[in-house]
Coordinates of C-alpha atoms and ligand atoms in Angstrom, one line a residue:
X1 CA 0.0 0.0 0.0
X2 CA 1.1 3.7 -0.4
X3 CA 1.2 5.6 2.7
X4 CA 2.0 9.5 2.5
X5 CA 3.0 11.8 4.3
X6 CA 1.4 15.4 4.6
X7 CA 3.0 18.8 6.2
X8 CA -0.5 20.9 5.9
X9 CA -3.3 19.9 7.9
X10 CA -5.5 21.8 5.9
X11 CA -5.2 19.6 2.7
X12 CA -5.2 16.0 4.5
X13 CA -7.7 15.0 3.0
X14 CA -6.7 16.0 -0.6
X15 CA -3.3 14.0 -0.2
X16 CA -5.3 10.9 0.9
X17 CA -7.3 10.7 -1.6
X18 CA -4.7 11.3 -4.6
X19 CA -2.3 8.6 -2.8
X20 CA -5.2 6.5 -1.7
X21 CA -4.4 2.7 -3.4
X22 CA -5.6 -1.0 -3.5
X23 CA -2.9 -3.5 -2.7
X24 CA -2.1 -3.5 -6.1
X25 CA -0.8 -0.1 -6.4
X26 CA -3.5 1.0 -8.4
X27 CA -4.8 4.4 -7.8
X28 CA -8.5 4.3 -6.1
X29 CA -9.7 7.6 -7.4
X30 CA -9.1 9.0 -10.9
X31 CA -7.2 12.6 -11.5
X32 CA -11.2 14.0 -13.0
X33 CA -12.6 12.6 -10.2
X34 CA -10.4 14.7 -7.4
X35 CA -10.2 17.5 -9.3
X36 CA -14.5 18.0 -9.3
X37 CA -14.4 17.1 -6.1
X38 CA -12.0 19.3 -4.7
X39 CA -12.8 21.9 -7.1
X40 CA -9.7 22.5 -9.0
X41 CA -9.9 24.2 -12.7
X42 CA -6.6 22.0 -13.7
X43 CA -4.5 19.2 -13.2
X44 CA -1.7 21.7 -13.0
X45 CA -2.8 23.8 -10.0
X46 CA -4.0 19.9 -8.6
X47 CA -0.6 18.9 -9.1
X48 CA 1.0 22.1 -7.6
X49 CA -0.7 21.5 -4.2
X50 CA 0.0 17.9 -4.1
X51 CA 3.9 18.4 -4.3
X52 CA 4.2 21.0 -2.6
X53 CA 2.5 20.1 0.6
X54 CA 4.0 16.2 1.0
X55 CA 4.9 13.2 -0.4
X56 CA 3.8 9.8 -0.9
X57 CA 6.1 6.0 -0.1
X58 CA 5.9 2.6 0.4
X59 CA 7.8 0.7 3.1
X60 CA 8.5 -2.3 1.6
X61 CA 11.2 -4.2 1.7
X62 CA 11.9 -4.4 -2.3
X63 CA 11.1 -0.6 -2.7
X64 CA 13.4 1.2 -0.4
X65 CA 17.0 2.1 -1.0
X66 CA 19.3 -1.1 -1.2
X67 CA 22.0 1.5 0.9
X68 CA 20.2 3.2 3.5
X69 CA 16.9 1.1 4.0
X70 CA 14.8 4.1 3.3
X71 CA 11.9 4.5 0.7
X72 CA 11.9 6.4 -2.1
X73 CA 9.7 9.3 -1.9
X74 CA 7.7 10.4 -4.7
X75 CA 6.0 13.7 -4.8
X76 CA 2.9 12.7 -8.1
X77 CA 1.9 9.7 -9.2
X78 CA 4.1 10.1 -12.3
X79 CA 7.0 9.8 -10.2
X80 CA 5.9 6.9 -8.7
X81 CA 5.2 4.6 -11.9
X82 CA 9.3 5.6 -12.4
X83 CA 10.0 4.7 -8.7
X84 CA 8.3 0.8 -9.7
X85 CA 10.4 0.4 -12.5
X86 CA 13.6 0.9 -10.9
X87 CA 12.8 0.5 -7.2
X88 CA 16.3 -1.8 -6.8
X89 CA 18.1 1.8 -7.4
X90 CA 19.8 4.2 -4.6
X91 CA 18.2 6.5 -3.4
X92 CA 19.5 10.1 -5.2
X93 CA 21.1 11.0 -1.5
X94 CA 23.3 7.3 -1.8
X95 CA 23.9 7.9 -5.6
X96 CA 25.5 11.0 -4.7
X97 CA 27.4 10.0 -2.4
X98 CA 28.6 6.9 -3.9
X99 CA 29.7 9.3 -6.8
X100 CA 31.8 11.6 -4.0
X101 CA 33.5 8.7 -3.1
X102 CA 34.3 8.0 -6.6
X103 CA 35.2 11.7 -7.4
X104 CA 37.3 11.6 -4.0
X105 CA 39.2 8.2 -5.3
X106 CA 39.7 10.2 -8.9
X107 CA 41.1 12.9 -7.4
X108 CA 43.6 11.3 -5.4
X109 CA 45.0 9.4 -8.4
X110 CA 45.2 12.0 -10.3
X111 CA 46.3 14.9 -8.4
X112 CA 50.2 14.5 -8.6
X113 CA 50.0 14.1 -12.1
X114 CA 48.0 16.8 -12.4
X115 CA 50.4 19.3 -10.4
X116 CA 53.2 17.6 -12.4
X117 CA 52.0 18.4 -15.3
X118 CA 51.4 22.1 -14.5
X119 CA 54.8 22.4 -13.1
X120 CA 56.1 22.0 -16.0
X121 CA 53.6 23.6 -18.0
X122 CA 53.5 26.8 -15.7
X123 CA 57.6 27.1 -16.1
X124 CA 57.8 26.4 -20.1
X125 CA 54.3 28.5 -21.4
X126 CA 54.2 31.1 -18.3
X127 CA 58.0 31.4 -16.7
X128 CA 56.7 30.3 -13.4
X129 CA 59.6 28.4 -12.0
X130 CA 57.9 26.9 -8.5
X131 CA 61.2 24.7 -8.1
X132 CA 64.7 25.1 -8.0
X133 CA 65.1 23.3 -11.3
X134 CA 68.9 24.0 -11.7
X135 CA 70.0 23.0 -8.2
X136 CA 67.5 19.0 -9.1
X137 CA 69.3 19.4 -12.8
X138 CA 72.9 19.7 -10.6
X139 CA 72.4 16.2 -9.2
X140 CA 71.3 14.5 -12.5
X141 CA 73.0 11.4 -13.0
X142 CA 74.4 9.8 -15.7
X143 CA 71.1 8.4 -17.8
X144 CA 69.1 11.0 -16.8
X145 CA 71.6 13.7 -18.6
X146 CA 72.0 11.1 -21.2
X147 CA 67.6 10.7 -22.1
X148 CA 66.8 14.2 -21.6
X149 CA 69.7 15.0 -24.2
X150 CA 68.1 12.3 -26.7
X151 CA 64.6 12.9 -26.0
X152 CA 65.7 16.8 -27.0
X153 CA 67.6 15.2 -30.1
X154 CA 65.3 12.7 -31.1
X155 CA 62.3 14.1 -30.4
X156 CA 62.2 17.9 -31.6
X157 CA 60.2 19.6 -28.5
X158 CA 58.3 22.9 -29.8
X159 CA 59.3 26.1 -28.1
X160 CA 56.9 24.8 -25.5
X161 CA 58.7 21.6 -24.8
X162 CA 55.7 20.3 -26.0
X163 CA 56.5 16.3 -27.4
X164 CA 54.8 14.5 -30.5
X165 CA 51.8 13.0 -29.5
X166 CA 52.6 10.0 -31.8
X167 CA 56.5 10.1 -32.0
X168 CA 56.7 10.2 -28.3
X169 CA 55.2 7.1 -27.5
X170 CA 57.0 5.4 -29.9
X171 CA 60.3 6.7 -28.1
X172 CA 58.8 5.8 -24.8
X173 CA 58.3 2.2 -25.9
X174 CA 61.5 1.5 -27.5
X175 CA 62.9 2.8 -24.1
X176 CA 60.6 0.2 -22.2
X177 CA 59.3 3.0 -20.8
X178 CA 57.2 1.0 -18.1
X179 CA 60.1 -1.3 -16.4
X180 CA 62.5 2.3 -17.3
X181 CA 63.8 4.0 -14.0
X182 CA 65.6 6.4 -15.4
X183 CA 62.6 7.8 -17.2
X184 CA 60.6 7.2 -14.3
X185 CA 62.9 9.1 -12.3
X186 CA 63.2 11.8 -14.5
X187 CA 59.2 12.2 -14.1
X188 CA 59.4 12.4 -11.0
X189 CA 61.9 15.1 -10.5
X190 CA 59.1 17.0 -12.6
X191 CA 61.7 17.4 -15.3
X192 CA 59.5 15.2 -18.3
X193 CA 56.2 14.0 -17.8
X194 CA 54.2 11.8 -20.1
X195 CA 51.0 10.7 -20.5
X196 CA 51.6 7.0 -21.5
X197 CA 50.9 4.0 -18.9
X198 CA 48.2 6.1 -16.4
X199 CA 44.5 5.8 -16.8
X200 CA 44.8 9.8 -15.4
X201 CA 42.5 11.2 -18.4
X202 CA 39.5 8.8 -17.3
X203 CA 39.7 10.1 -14.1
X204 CA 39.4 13.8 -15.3
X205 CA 36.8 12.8 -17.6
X206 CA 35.5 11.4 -15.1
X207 CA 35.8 14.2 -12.5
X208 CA 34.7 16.9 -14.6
X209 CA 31.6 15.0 -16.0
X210 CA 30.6 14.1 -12.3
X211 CA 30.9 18.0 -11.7
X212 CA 28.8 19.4 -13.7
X213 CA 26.1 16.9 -13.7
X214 CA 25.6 16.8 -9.8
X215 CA 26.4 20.4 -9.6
X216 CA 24.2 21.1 -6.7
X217 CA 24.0 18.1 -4.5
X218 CA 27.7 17.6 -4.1
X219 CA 28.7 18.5 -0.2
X220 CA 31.1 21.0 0.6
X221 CA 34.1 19.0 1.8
X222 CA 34.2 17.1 -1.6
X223 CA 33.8 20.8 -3.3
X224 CA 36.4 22.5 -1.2
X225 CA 39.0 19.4 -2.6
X226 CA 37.9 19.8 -6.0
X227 CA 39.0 23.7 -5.8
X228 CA 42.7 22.3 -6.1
X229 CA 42.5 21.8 -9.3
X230 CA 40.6 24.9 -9.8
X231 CA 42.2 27.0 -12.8
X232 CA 44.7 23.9 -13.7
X233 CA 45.7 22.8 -16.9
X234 CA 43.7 19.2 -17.2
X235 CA 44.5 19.2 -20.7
X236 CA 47.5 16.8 -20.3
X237 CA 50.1 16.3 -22.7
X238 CA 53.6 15.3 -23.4
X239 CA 56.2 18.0 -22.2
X240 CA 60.0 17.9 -21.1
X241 CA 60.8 21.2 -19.1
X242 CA 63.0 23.6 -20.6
X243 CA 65.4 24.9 -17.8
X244 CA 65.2 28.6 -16.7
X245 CA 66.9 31.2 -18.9
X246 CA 67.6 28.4 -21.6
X247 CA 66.2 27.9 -24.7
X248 CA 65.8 24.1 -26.1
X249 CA 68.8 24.5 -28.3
X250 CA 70.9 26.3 -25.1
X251 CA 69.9 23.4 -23.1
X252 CA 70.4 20.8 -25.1
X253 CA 74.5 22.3 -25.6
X254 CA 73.8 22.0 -21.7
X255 CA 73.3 18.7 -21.6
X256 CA 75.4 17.3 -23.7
X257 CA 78.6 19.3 -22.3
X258 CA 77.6 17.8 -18.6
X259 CA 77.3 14.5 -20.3
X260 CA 80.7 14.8 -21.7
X261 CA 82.5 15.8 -18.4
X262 CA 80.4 13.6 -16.3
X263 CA 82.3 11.9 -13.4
X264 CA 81.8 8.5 -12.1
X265 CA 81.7 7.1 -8.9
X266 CA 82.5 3.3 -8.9
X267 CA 79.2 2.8 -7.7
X268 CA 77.6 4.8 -10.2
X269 CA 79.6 2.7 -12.6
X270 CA 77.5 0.1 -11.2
X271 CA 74.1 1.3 -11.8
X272 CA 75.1 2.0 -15.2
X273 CA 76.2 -1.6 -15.8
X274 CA 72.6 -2.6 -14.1
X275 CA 70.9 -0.6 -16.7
X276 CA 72.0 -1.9 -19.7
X277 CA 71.8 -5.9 -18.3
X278 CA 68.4 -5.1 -17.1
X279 CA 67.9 -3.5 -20.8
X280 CA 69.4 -6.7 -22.8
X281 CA 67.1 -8.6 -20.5
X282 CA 64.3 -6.5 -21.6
X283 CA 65.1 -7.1 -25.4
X284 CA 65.1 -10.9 -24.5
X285 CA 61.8 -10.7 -23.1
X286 CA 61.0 -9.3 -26.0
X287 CA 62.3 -11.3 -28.4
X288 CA 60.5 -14.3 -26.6
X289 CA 57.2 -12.7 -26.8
X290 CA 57.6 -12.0 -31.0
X291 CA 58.7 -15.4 -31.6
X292 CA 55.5 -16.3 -29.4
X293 CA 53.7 -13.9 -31.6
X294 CA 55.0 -15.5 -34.9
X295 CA 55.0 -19.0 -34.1
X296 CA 52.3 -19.9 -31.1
X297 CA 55.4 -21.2 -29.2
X298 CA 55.0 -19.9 -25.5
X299 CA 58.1 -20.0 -23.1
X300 CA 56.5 -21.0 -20.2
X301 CA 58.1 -19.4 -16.9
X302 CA 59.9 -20.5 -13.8
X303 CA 63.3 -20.5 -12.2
X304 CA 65.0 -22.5 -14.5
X305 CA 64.5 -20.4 -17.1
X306 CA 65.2 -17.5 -15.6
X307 CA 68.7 -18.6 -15.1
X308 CA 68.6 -19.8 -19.2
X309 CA 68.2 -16.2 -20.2
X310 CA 70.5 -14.8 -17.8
X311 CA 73.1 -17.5 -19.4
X312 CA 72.0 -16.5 -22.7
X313 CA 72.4 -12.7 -22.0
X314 CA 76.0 -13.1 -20.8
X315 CA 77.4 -15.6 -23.4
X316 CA 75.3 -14.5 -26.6
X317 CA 74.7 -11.3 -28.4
X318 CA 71.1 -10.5 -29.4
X319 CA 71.2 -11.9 -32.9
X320 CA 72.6 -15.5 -31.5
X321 CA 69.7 -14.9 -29.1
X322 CA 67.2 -14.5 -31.3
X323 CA 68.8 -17.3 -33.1
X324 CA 68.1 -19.4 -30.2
X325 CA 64.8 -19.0 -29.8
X326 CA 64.3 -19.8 -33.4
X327 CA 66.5 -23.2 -33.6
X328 CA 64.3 -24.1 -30.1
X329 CA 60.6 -23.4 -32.3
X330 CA 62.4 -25.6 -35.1
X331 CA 63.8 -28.4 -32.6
X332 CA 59.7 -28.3 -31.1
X333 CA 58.9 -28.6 -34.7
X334 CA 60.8 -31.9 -34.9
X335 CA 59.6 -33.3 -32.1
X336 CA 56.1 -33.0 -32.3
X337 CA 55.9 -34.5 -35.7
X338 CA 56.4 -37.7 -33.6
X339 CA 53.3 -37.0 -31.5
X340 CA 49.5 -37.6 -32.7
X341 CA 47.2 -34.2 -32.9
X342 CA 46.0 -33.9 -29.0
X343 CA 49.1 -34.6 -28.0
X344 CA 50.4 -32.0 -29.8
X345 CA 47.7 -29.5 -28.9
X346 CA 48.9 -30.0 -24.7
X347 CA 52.6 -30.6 -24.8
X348 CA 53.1 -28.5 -27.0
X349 CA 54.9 -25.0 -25.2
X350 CA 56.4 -27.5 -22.7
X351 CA 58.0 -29.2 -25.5
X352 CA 59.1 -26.2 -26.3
X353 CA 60.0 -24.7 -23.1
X354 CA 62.2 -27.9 -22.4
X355 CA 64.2 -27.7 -25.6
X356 CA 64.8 -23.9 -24.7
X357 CA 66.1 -24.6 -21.6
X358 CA 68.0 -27.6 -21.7
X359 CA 69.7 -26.3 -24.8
X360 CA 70.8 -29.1 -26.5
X361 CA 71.3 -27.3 -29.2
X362 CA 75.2 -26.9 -29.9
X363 CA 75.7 -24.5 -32.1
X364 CA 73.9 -21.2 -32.4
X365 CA 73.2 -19.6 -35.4
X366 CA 72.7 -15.7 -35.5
X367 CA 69.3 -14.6 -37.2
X368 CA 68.6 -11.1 -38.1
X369 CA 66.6 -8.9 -35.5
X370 CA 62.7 -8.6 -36.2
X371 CA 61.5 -6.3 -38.0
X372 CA 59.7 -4.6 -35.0
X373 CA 62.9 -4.7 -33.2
X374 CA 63.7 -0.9 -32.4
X375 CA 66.9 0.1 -30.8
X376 CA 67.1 2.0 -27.9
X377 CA 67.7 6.0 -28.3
X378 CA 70.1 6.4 -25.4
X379 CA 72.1 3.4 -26.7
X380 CA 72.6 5.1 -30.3
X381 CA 73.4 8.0 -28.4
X382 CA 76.4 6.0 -26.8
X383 CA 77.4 4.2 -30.0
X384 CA 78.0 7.7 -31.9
X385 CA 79.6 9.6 -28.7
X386 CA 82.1 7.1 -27.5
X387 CA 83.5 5.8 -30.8
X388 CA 83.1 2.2 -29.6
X389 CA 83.9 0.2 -32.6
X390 CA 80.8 -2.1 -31.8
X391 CA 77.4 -2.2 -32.3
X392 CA 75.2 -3.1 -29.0
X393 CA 73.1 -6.1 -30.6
X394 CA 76.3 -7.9 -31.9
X395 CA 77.8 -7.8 -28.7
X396 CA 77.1 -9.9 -25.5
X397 CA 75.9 -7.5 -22.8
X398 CA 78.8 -7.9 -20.7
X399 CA 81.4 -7.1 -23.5
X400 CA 79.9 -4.1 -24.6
X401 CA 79.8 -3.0 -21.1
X402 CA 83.4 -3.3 -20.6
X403 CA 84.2 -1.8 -23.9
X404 CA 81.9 1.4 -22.9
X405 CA 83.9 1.1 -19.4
X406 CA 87.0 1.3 -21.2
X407 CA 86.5 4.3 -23.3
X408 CA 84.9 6.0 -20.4
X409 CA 88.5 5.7 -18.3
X410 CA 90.3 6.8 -21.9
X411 CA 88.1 9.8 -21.6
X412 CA 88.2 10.7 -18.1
X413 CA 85.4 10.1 -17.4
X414 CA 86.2 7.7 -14.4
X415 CA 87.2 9.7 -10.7
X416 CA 89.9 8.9 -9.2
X417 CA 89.4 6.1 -6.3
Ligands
ZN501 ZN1 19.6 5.7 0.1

């Protein structure tokens, strides 16, 4: 049954009658009916007294708000026939606030990329410098002179420092940007900041849609936090700072002076050496997953193969790597000729995954990279600087480290310990 509720005495009897219902919700007396009766000229004016004076519920189980156990109260009988077809729905007052949570959880994922971004934004488009940006470019080490010097190369920022919304990611991926600390680093020093790997622009969307469409029911506390972001730049995009009183082309001399007369420590020495194994062992990784792309063949990971690529990476150079792989798919191949179709179908990647690592395999043959194989920047960067006489992928990782190592000590580059 519909019960109501009524905050004027004087039209009781009105709001009983228009909410008065049998047990099937269906209205007793028709809308003609009351208004002859209580001598209205239209449904309008009717309908105006009704909703302004109370409001009619029902207190059943199945029609109240799943979240706070209240009914639903509807102020006509329009309302109502909407309040039956969705009666398993919040109540507005719990959909509100289920969306403040949401809005708060938005906001706090995004916020640091948002101040980020207009950190860097503020200081290349406005000259509002809110760090000391030469005293955190001081400390840079090693690879973090060394990417922002390509990125600048390679990647042609506009006066702006704005980056190539297509080119960039493209660098960012040959760099294995997401296992990359250097770049990550360099982020968060507010010196680059990209927009590749973070959901942040749902959020926003999310944030800003939310905004304006519960506009007045939103509390104060969640407004107050939203005011943060008040007059920022949500507009995100690509950008690598340009230091104070430097143009890209200044900056870029900059860099690659510092770069040059860069000192190492021994144990910086050591980072640098971690870098470019865990880099190789990226480009393994990689390799494993084309060949899995190419073939179906699907290395299939524990321990034991961890150590395999490790062994790989310091006797082989990529090419013999990749060559590996390949003579593993073809030694699988072999094999499961022998075998009927379902065995085939289940044994197949640990056939495969058993040839790769016991490596029975003798001799390994080199086979040119993949096509989709793209060489890291900051490695062509040290290929043309350091006058190597080598080429990274033909050389085992370890070898080309202590060639680099070398020249670095012909250069100077290595402090005295
Ligand atoms: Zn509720």
């Amino acid at each position: 049954m519909i019960e109501f509720y009524c905050s004027n005495s004087e039209v009781k009897d009105l709001l009983e009658d228009y909410w008065k219902s049998d047990d099937a919700y269906n209205f007793i007396y028709t809308q003609k009916y009351l208004l002859n009766k209580y001598e209205f000229k239209s449904t309008a004016s009717l309908e105006a007294i009704v909703k302004k004076n109370g409001y009619g519920f029902v207190n059943e189980q199945k029609y109240l708000c799943p979240e706070c156990k209240q009914p639903h109260k509807f102020f006509l009988r329009k309302d109502f026939k909407d309040i039956l077809k969705r009666f398993s729905l919040n109540c507005n007052k719990c959909e509100v606030k289920a969306i403040e949570e949401k809005i708060i959880e938005a906001y706090n994922f995004s916020i640091g990329y948002i101040l980020d971004f207009n950190k860097i934004y503020n200081a290349n488009l406005n000259y509002q410098y809110d760090d000391d940006f030469y005293d955190i470019f001081e400390r840079l080490n090693y690879l973090e002179l060394v990417y922002l010097y390509v990125i600048i190369d390679r990647n042609n920022p506009n006066c702006f420092g704005k980056l190539g919304a297509k080119n960039f990611p493209l660098f960012l991926h040959e760099e294995f940007y997401s296992d990359n600390k250097v770049l990550q680093s360099l982020r968060k020093k507010r010196l680059l900041f990209y927009t590749l790997g973070t959901p942040t622009k749902d959020y926003i969307d999310f944030i800003n849609f939310s905004q304006s469409f519960y506009k007045n029911e939103i509390s104060v506390e969640t407004c107050n936090i939203l005011n943060e972001i008040k007059g920022k730049n949500l507009d995100f995009f690509n950008i690598i700072l340009r230091l104070q009183y430097f143009n890209f082309k200044s900056y870029k001399a900059l860099l690659f002076k510092s770069i040059l007369e860069y000192k190492f420590s021994l144990n910086e020495l050591e980072d640098l050496s971690v870098f470019l194994k865990d880099r190789r062992r990226s480009e393994v990784l990689f390799l494993s997953d084309t060949v899995e792309y190419n073939t179906n063949f699907k290395i299939l990971k524990d321990n034991a193969i961890d150590y395999k690529i490790e062994l790989l990476k310091d006797t082989y150079n990529l090419k013999e790597i990749y060559g590996y792989f390949n003579s593993s798919v073809n030694a699988s191949l072999y094999k499961l000729d022998t075998l009927n179709d379902i065995q085939r179908k289940y044994l197949k990647n640990n056939i495969y995954t058993n040839i790769f690592k016991s490596g029975t395999e003798k001799r390994v043959f080199k086979k040119d990279l993949p096509r989709n194989y793209r060489k890291s920047s900051l490695l062509k960067f040290i290929e043309e600087n350091y006058e190597l006489e080598c080429v990274w992928e033909d050389m085992p990782v370890n070898d080309f480290i202590k060639k680099f190592f070398n020249k670095l000590q012909l250069c100077g580059n290595l402090s005295e310990c």
